[in-house]
mmCIF file of C-alpha atoms in Angstrom:
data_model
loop_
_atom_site.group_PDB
_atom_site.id
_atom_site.type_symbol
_atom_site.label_atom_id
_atom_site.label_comp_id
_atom_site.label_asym_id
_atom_site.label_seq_id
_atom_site.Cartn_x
_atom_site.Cartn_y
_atom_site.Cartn_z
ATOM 1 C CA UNK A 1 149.403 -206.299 45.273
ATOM 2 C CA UNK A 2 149.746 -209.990 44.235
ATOM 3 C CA UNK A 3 148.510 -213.342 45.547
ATOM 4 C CA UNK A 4 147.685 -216.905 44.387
ATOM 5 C CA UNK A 5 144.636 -218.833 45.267
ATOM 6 C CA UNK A 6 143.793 -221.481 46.830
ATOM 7 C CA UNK A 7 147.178 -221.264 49.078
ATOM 8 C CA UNK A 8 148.360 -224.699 47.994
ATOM 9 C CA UNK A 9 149.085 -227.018 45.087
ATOM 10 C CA UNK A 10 146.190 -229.564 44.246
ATOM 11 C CA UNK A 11 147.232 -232.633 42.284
ATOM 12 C CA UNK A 12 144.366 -231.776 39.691
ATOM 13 C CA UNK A 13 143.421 -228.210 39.984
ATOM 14 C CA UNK A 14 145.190 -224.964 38.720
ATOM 15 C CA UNK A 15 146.525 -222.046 40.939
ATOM 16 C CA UNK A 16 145.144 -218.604 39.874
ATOM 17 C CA UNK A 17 147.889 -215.955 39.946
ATOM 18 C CA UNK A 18 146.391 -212.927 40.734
ATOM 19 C CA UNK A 19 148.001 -209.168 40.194
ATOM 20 C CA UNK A 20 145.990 -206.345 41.382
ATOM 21 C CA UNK A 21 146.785 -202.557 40.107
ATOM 22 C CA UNK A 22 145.078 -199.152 40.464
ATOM 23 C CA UNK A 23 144.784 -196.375 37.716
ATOM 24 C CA UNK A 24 144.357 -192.508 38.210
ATOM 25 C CA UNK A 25 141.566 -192.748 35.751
ATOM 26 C CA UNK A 26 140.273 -193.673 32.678
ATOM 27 C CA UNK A 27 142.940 -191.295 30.776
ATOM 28 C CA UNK A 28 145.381 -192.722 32.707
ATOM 29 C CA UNK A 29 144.176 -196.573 30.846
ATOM 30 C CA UNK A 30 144.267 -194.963 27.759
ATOM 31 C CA UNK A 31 147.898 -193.630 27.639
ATOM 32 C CA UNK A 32 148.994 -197.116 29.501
ATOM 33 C CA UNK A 33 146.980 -199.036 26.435
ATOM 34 C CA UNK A 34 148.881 -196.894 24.087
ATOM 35 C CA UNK A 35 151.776 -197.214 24.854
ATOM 36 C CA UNK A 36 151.602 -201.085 25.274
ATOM 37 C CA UNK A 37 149.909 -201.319 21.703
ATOM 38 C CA UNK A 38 153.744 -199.152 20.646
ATOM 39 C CA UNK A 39 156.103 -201.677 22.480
ATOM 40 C CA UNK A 40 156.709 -204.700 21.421
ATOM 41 C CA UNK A 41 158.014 -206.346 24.560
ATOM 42 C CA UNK A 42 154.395 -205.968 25.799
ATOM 43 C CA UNK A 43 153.531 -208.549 23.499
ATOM 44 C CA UNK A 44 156.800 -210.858 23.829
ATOM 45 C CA UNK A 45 156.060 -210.954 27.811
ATOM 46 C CA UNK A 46 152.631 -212.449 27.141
ATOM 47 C CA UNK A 47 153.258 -214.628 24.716
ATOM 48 C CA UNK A 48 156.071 -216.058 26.982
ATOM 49 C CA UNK A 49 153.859 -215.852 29.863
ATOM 50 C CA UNK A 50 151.349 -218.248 27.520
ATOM 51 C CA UNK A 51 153.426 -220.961 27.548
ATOM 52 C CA UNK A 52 152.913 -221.467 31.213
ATOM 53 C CA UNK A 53 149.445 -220.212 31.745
ATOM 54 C CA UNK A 54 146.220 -221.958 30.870
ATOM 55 C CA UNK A 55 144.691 -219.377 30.414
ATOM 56 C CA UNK A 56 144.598 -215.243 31.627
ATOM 57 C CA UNK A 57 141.949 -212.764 31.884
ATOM 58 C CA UNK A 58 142.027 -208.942 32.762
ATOM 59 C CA UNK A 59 139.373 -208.177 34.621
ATOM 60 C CA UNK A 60 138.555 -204.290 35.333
ATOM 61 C CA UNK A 61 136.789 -203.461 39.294
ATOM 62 C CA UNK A 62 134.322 -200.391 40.165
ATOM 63 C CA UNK A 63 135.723 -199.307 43.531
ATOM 64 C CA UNK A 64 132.465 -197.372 45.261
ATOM 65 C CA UNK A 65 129.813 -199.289 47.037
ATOM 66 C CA UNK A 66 126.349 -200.058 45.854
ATOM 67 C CA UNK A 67 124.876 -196.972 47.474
ATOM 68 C CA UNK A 68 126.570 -194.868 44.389
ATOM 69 C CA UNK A 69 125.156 -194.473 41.103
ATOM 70 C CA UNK A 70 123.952 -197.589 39.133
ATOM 71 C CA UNK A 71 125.696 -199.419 36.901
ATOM 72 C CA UNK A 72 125.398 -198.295 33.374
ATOM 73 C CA UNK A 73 122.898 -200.125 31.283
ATOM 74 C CA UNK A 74 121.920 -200.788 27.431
ATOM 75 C CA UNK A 75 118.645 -199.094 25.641
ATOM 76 C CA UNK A 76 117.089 -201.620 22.928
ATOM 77 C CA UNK A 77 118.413 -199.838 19.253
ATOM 78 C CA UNK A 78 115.893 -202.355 17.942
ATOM 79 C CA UNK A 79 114.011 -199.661 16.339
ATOM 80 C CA UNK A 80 117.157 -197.319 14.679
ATOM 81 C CA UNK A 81 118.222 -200.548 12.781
ATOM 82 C CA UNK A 82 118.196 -200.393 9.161
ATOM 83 C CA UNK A 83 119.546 -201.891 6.018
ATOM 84 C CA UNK A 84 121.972 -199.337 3.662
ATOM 85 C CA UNK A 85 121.156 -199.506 0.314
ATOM 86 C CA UNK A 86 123.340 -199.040 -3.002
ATOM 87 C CA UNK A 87 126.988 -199.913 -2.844
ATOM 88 C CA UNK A 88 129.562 -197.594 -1.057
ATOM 89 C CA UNK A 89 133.325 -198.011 -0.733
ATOM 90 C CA UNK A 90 135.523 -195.880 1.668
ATOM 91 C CA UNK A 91 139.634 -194.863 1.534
ATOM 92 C CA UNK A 92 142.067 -193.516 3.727
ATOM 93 C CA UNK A 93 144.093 -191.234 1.639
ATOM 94 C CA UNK A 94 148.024 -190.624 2.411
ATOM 95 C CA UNK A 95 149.686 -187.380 1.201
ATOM 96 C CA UNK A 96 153.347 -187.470 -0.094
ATOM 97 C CA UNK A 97 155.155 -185.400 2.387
ATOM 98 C CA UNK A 98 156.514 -182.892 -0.812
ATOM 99 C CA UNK A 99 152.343 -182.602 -1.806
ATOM 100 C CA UNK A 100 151.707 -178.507 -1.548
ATOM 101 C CA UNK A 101 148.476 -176.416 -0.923
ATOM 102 C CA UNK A 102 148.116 -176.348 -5.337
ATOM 103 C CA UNK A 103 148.453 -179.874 -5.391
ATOM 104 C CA UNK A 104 146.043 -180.865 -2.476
ATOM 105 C CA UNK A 105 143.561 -178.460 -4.319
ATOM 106 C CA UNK A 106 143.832 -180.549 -7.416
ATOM 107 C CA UNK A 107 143.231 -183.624 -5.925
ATOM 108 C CA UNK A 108 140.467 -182.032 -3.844
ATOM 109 C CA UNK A 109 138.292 -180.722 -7.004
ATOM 110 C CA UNK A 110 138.626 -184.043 -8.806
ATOM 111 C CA UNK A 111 138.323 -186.244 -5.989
ATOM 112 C CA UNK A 112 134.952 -183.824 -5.634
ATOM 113 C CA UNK A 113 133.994 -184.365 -8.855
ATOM 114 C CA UNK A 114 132.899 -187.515 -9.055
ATOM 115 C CA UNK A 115 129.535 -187.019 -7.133
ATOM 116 C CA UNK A 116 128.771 -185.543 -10.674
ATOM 117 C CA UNK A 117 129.340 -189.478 -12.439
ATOM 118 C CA UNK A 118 126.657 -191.360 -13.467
ATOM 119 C CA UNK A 119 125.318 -194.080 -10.743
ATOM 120 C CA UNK A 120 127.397 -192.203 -7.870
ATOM 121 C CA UNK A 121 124.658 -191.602 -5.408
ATOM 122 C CA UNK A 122 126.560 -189.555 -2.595
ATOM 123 C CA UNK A 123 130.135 -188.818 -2.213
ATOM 124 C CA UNK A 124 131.922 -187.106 1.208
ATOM 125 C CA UNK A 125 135.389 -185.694 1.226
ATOM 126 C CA UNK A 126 136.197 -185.143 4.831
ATOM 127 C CA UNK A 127 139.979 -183.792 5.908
ATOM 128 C CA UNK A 128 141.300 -186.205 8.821
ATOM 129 C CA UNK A 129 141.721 -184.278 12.125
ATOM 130 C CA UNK A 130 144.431 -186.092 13.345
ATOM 131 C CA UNK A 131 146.826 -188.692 11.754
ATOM 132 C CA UNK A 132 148.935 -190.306 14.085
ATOM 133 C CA UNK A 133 146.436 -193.930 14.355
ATOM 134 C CA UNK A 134 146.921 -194.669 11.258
ATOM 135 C CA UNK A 135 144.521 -192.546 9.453
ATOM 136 C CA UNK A 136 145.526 -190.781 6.372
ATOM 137 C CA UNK A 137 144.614 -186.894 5.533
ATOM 138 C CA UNK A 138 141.322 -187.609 3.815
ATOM 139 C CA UNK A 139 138.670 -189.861 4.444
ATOM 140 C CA UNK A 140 136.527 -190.505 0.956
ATOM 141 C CA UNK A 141 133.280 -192.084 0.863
ATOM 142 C CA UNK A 142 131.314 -192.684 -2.495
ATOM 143 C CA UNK A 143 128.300 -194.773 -2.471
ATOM 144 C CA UNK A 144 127.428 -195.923 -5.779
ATOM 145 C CA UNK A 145 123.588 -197.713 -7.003
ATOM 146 C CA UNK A 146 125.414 -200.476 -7.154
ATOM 147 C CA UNK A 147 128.904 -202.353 -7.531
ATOM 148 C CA UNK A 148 128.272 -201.777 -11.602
ATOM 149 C CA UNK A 149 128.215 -198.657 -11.202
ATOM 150 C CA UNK A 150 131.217 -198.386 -9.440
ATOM 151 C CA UNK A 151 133.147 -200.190 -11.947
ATOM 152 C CA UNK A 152 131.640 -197.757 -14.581
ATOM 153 C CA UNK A 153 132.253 -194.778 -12.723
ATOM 154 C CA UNK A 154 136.352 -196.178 -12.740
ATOM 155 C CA UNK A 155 136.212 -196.819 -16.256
ATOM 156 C CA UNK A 156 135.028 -192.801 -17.054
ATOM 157 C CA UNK A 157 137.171 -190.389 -18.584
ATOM 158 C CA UNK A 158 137.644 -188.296 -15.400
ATOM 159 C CA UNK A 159 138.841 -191.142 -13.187
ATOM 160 C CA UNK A 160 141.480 -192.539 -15.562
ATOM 161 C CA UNK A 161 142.832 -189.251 -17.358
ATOM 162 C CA UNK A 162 142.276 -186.928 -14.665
ATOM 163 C CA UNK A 163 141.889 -188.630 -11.187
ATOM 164 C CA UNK A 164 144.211 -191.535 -10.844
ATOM 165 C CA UNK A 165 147.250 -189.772 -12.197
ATOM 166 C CA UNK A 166 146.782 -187.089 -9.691
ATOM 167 C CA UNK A 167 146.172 -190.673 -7.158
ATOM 168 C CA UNK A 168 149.389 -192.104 -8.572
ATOM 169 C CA UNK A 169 151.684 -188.600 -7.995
ATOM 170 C CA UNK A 170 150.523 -187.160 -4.727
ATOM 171 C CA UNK A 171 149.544 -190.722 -2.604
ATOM 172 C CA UNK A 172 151.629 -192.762 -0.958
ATOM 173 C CA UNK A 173 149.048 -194.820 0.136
ATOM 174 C CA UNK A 174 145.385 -195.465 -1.152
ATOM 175 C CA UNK A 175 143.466 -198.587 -0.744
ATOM 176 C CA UNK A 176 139.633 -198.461 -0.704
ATOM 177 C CA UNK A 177 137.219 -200.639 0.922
ATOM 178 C CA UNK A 178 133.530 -201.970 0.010
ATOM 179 C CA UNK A 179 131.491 -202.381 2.663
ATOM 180 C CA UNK A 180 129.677 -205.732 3.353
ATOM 181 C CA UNK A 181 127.212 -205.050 5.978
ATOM 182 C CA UNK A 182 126.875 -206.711 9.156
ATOM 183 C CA UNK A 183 124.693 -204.108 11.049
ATOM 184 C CA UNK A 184 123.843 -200.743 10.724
ATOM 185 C CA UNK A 185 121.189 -198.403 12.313
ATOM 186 C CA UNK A 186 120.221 -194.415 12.393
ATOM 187 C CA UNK A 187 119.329 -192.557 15.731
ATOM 188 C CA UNK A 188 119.344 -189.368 13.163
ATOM 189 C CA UNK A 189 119.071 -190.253 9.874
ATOM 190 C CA UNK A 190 118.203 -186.522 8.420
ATOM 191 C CA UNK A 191 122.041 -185.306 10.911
ATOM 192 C CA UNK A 192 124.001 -183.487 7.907
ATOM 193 C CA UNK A 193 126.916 -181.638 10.701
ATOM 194 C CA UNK A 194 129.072 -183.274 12.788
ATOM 195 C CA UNK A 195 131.757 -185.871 12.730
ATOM 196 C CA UNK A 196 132.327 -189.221 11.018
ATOM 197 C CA UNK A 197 134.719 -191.382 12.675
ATOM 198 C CA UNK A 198 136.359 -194.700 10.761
ATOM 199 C CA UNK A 199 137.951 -197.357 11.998
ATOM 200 C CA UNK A 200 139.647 -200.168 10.463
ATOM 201 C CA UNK A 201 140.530 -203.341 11.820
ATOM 202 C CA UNK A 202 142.649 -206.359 10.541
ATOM 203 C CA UNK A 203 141.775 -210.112 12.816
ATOM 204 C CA UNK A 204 145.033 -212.159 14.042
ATOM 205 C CA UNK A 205 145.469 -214.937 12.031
ATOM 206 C CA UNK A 206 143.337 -218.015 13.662
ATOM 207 C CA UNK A 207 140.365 -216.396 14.804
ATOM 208 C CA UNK A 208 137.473 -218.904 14.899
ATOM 209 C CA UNK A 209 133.879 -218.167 13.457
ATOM 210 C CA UNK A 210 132.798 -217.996 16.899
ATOM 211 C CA UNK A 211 135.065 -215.068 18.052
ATOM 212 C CA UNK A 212 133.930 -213.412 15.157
ATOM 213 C CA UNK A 213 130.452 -213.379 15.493
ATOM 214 C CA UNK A 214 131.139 -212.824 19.413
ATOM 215 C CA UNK A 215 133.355 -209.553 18.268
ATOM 216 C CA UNK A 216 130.699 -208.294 15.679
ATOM 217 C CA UNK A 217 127.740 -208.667 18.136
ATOM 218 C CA UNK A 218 129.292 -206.829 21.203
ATOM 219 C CA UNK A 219 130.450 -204.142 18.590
ATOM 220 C CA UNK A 220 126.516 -203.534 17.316
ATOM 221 C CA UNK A 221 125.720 -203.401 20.976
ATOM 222 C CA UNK A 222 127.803 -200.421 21.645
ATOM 223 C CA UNK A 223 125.073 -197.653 20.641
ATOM 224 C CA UNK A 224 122.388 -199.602 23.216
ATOM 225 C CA UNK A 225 125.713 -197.821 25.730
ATOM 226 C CA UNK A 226 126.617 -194.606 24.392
ATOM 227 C CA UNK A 227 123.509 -192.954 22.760
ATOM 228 C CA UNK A 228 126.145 -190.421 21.391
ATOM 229 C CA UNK A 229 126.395 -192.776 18.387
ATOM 230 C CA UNK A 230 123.851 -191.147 16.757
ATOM 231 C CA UNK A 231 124.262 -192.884 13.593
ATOM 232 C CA UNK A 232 126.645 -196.245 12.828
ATOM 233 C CA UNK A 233 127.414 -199.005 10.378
ATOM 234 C CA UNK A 234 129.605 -202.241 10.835
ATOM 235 C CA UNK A 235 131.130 -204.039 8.139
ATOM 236 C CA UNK A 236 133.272 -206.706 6.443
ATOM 237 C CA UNK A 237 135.852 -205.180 4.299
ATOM 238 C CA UNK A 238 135.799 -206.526 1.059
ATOM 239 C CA UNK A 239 137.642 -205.431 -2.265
ATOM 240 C CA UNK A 240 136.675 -202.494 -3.800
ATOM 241 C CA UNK A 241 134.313 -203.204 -7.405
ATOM 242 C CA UNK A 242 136.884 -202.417 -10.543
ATOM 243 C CA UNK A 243 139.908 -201.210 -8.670
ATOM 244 C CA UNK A 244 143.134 -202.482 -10.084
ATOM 245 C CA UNK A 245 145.426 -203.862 -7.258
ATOM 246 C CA UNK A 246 142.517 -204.277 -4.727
ATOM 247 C CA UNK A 247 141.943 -208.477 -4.907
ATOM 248 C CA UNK A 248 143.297 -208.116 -1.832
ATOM 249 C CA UNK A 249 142.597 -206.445 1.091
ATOM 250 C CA UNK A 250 144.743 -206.224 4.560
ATOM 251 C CA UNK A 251 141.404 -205.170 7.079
ATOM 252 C CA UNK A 252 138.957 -207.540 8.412
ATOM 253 C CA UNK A 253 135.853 -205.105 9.657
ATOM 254 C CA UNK A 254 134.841 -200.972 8.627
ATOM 255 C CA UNK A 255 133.492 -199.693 11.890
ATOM 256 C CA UNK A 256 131.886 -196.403 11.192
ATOM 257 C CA UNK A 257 129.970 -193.547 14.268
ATOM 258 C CA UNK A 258 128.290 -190.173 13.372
ATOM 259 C CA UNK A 259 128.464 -188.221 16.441
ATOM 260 C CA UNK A 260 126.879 -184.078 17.248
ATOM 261 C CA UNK A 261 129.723 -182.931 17.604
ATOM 262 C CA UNK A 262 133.379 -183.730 18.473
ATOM 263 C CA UNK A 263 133.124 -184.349 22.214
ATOM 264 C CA UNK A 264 130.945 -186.886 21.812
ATOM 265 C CA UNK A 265 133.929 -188.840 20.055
ATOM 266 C CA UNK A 266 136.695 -188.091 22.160
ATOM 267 C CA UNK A 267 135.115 -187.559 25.861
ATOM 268 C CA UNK A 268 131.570 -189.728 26.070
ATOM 269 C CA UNK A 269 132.134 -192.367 23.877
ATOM 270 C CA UNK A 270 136.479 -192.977 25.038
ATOM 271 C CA UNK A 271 135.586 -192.954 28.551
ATOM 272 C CA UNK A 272 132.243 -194.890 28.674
ATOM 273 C CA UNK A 273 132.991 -198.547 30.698
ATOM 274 C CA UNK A 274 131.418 -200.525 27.708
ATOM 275 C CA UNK A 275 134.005 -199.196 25.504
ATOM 276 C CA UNK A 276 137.392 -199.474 27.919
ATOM 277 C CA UNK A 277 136.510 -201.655 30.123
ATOM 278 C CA UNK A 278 134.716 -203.984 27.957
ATOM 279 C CA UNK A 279 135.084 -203.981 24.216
ATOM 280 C CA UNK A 280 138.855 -203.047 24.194
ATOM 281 C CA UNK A 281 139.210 -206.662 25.225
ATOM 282 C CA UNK A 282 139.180 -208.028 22.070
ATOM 283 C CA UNK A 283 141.869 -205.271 21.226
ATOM 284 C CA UNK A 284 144.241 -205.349 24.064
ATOM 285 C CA UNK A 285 147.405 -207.882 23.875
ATOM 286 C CA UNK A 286 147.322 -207.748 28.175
ATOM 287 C CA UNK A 287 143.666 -208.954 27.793
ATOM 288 C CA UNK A 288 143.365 -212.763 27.689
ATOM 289 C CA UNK A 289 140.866 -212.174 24.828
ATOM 290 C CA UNK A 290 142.256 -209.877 21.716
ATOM 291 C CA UNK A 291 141.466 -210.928 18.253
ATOM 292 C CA UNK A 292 141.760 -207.993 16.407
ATOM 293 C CA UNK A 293 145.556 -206.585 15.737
ATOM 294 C CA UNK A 294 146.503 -203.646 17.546
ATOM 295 C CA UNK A 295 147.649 -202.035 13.994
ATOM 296 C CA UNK A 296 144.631 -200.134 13.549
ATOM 297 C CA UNK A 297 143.102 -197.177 11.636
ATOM 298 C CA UNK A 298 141.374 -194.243 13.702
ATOM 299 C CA UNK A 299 140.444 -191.448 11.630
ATOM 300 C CA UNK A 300 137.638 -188.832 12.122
ATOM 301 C CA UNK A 301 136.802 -186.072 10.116
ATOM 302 C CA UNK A 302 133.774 -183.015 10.090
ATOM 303 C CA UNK A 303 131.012 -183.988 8.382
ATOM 304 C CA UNK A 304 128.831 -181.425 6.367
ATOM 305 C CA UNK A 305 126.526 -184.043 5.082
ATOM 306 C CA UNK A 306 125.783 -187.293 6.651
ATOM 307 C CA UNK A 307 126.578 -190.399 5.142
ATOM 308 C CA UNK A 308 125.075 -192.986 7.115
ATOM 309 C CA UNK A 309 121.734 -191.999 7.946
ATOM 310 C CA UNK A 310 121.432 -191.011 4.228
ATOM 311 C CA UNK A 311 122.660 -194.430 2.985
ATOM 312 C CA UNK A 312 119.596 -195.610 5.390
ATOM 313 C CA UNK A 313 117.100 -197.009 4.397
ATOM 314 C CA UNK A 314 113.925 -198.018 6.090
ATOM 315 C CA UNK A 315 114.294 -199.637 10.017
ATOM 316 C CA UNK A 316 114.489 -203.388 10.012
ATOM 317 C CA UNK A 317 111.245 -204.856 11.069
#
């Protein structure tokens, strides 16, 4: 239904328009969000509807009464919070569509190999369960003592005979990230099985410092929600150290979850209120409030050895 309040033009006040829909379910928001974030005439029809409107919120309603279960609430994290230490960079990695099983097992071993360089501290190869938001076929973390040792690790034999050529023939894209922390804390910090899940995210041009902040401290708060986020890290993206062609970089924020197991990513944490009907505000072009660009990276991958807790270190005081 639809309606406008109050029922009358004021000489000095605005109307409210208000439009008033119902959902099967949360599933049901999440295939309506993706296909909005596909069509572009989503975005045309607010941006037109902006130049007559002051101003436009989306507001999301919890149809039982008060006599059904309480409203979901935050736990303090205070005490999981921590600082990571060393210097780590992560990558999507894109396969060529002609790249076979021989080739995929070259890249593989010498992507592997450099846990074995001098200064590289930890290194994860994890294969991408599913590609189609933006994610590539690998995810590939490496943290390094420091961003020194990153630029000496690039300079060794292995990565420029034997690594970057295989980078240059079987990639079609490849563009690693270092990580500037903005928070980070560890629920587990000893969890070595499970699943890492990354997330990328690029800002719309004109975002304000206070948006920012706003955006980065509702997205440290989500683990106080969903104590499946066992272990997590935010982050400004920032060039990776000694990496020809990187000056630049197209993401804003790294947003990174270790969860038990694979449920915990795509039931309890997708369907939790603080995440859809919430956070995905700043996301959503039918919002009133989106920042970030709805040209994102979702990628998640098993883990057999954790990254973030290890990266830990001890909890801030």
């Amino acid at each position: 239904d639809s309606g406008v309040s109050p029922p009358l033009t004021l000489a000095d006040e605005p109307c409210v328009f208000w439009m008033r829909w119902q959902l099967d379910d949360v599933g049901a928001f999440w295939t309506a969000r993706g296909m909005a974030a596909q069509d572009p005439s989503v975005v045309a029809f607010w941006s037109e509807v902006d130049r007559f409107c002051a101003e436009r919120c989306r507001e999301f309603l919890r149809p039982d009464g008060f006599d059904r279960a309480p409203l979901p609430e935050p736990t303090s994290v205070a005490s999981f919070m921590s600082q990571p230490r060393g210097w780590r960079e992560t990558a999507q990695l894109h396969l060529r569509p002609t790249v076979g099983r021989a080739d995929r097992e070259a890249l593989e071993a010498a992507l592997m190999a450099t846990s074995r360089l001098p200064g590289v501290r930890h290194m994860h190869l994890g294969t991408n369960i599913d590609v189609q938001f933006g994610a590539g076929h690998y995810t590939w973390d490496v943290r390094y003592d420091n961003a020194a040792a990153a630029e000496a690790a690039k300079a060794s034999e292995h990565w420029t005979q034997t690594l970057t050529p295989l980078l240059n023939r079987l990639l079609a894209g490849f563009e690693p990230i270092a990580l500037e922390t903005v928070g980070a804390g560890s629920r587990q910090p000893g969890l070595t099985a499970g699943i890492k899940r990354t997330a990328l995210f690029r800002l719309l041009p004109g975002v304000g410092d206070e948006q920012r902040r706003a955006f980065e401290r509702n997205q440290l708060a989500m683990p106080e929600y969903i104590p499946e986020i066992l272990n997590w890290r935010l982050s400004r993206a920032l060039p990776a150290a000694g990496q020809p062609g990187s000056a630049s970089i197209d993401w804003s924020y790294v947003w990174e979850q270790e969860y038990a197991d694979l449920t915990d990513l795509t039931g309890t944490y997708m369907v939790h209120p603080y995440h859809w009907a919430y956070l995905d505000g700043f996301f959503d072009p039918e919002s009133g409030r989106q920042i970030v660009d709805t040209r994102l990276c979702h990628a998640y991958c098993a883990m057999n050895s954790g990254i973030l807790g290890a990266e830990n270190g001890s909890p801030t005081q």
